[in-house]
mmCIF file of C-alpha atoms in Angstrom:
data_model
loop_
_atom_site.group_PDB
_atom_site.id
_atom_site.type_symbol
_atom_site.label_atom_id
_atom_site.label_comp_id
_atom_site.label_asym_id
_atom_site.label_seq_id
_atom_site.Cartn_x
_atom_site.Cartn_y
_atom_site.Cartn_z
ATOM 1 C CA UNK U 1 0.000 0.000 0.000
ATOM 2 C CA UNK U 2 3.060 2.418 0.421
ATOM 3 C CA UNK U 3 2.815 3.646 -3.441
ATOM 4 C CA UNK U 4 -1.113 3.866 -2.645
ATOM 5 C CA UNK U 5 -2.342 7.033 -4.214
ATOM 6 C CA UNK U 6 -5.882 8.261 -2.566
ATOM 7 C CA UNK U 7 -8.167 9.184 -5.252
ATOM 8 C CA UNK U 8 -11.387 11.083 -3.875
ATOM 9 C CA UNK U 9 -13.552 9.897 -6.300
ATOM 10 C CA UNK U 10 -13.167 6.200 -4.581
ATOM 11 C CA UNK U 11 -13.847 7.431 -1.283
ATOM 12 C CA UNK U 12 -17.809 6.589 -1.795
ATOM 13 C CA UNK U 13 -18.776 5.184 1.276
ATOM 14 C CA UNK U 14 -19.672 7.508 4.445
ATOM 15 C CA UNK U 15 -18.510 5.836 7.533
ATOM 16 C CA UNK U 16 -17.967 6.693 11.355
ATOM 17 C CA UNK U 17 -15.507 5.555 13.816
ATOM 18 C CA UNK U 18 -16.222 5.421 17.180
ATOM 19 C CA UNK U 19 -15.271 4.906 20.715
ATOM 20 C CA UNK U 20 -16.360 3.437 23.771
ATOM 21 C CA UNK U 21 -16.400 6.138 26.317
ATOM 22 C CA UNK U 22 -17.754 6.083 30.457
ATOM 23 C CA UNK U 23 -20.477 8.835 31.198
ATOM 24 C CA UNK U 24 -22.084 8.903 34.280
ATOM 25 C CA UNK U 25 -26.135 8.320 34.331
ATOM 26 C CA UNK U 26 -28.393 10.692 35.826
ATOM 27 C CA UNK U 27 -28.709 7.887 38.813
ATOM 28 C CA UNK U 28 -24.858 8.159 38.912
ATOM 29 C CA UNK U 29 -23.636 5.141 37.381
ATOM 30 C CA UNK U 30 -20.979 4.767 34.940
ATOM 31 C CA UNK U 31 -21.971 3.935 31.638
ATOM 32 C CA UNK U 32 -20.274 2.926 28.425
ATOM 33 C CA UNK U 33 -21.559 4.083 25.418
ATOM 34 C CA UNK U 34 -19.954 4.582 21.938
ATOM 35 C CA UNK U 35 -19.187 7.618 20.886
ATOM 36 C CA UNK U 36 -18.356 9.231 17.436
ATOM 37 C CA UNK U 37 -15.112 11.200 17.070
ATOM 38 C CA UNK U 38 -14.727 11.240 13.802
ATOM 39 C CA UNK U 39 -16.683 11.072 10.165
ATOM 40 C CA UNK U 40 -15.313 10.781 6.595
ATOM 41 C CA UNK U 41 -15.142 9.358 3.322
ATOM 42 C CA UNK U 42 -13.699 5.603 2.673
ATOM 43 C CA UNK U 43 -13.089 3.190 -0.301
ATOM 44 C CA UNK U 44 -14.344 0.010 0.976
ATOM 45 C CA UNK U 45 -13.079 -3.170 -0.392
ATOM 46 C CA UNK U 46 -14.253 -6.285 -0.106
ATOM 47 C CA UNK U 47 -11.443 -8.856 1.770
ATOM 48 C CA UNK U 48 -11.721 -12.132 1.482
ATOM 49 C CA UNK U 49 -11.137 -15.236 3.865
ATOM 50 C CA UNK U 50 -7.833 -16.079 2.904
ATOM 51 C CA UNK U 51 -6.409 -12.196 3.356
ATOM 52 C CA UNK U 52 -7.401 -12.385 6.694
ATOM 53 C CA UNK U 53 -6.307 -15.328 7.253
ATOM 54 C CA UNK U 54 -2.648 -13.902 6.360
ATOM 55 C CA UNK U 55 -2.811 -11.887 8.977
ATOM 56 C CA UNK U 56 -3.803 -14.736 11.762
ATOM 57 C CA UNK U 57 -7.598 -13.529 12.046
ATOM 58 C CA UNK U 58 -9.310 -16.494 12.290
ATOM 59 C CA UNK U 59 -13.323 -17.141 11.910
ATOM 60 C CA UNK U 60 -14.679 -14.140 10.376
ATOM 61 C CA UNK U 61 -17.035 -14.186 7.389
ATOM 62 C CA UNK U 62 -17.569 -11.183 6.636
ATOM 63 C CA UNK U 63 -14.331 -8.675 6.173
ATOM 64 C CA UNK U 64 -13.455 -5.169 5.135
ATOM 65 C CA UNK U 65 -10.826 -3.305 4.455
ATOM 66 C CA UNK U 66 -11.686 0.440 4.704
ATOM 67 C CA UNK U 67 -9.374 3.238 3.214
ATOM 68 C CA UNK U 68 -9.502 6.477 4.674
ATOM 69 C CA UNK U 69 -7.750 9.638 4.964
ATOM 70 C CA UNK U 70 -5.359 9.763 7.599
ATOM 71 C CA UNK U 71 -6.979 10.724 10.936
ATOM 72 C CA UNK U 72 -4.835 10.454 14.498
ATOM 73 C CA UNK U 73 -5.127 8.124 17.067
ATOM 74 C CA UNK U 74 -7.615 5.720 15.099
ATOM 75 C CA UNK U 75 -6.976 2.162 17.345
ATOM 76 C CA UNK U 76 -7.964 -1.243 17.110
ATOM 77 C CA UNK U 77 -10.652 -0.512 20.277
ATOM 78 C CA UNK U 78 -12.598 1.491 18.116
ATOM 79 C CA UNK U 79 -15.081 0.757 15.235
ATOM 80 C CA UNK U 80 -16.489 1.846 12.392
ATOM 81 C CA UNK U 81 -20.141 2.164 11.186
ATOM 82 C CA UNK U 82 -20.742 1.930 7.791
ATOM 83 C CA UNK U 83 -24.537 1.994 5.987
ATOM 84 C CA UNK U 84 -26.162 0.975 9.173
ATOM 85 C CA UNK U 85 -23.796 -2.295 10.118
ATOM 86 C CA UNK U 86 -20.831 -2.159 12.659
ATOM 87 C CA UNK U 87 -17.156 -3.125 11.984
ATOM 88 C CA UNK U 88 -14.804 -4.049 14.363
ATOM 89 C CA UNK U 89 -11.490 -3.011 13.978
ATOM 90 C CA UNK U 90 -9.115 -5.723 13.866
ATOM 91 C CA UNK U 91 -5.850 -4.202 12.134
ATOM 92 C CA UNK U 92 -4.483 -0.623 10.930
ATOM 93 C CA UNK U 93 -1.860 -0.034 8.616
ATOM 94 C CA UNK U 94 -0.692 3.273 7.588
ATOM 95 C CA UNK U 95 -0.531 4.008 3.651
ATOM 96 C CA UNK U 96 2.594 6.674 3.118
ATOM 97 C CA UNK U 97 3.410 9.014 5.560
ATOM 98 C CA UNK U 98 -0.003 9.957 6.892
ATOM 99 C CA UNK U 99 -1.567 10.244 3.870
ATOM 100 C CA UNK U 100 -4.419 7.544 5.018
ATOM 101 C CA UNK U 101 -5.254 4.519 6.564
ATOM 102 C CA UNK U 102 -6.096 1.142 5.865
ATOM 103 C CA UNK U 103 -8.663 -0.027 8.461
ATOM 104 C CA UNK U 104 -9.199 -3.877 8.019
ATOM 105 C CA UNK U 105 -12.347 -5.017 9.601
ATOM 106 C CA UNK U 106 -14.982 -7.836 10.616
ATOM 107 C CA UNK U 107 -18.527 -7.350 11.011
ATOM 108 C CA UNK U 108 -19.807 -7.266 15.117
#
């Protein structure tokens, strides 16, 4: 992905990544709830099985790999939502020097 370039006419898809966060209930309890901290554009391409695989994540039927434009502190606790379904983040790789990411993901 390191000669990757980012073309914003692929970036179709309109996702959100989010984190679990702690707020404290009326009743003062601690919650967690997830959180948005970020929205964008991504290219979202399909990965199959055997990709994965590659990369020792095992079980998953349905994959992702999301490319986005670089955003900080993006981790593998956080998730995307994409169309309505929820991705887990299970592996980030940075294309270039922060020119984007490449969010690989399985569906929760």
């Amino acid at each position: 992905m390191e000669g990757y370039l980012m073309q914003a006419g692929k970036l179709q898809h309109r996702i959100e990544l989010q984190r679990l966060t702690e707020t404290l209930t009326a009743s003062r309890k601690v919650q967690e709830v997830w959180t948005t901290y970020a929205t964008g554009r991504a290219e979202l391409r399909q990965a199959g099985l055997s990709e994965f695989l590659r990369n020792d994540v095992e079980g998953t039927t349905s994959n992702a790999v999301f490319l986005i434009r670089w955003i900080p502190g993006v981790s593998v606790a956080d998730r995307i939502t994409h169309d309505g379904k929820v991705w887990n983040i299970v592996a980030i790789a940075e294309i270039g020097r922060r020119r984007g990411l490449e969010l690989r993901a399985v569906a929760a």
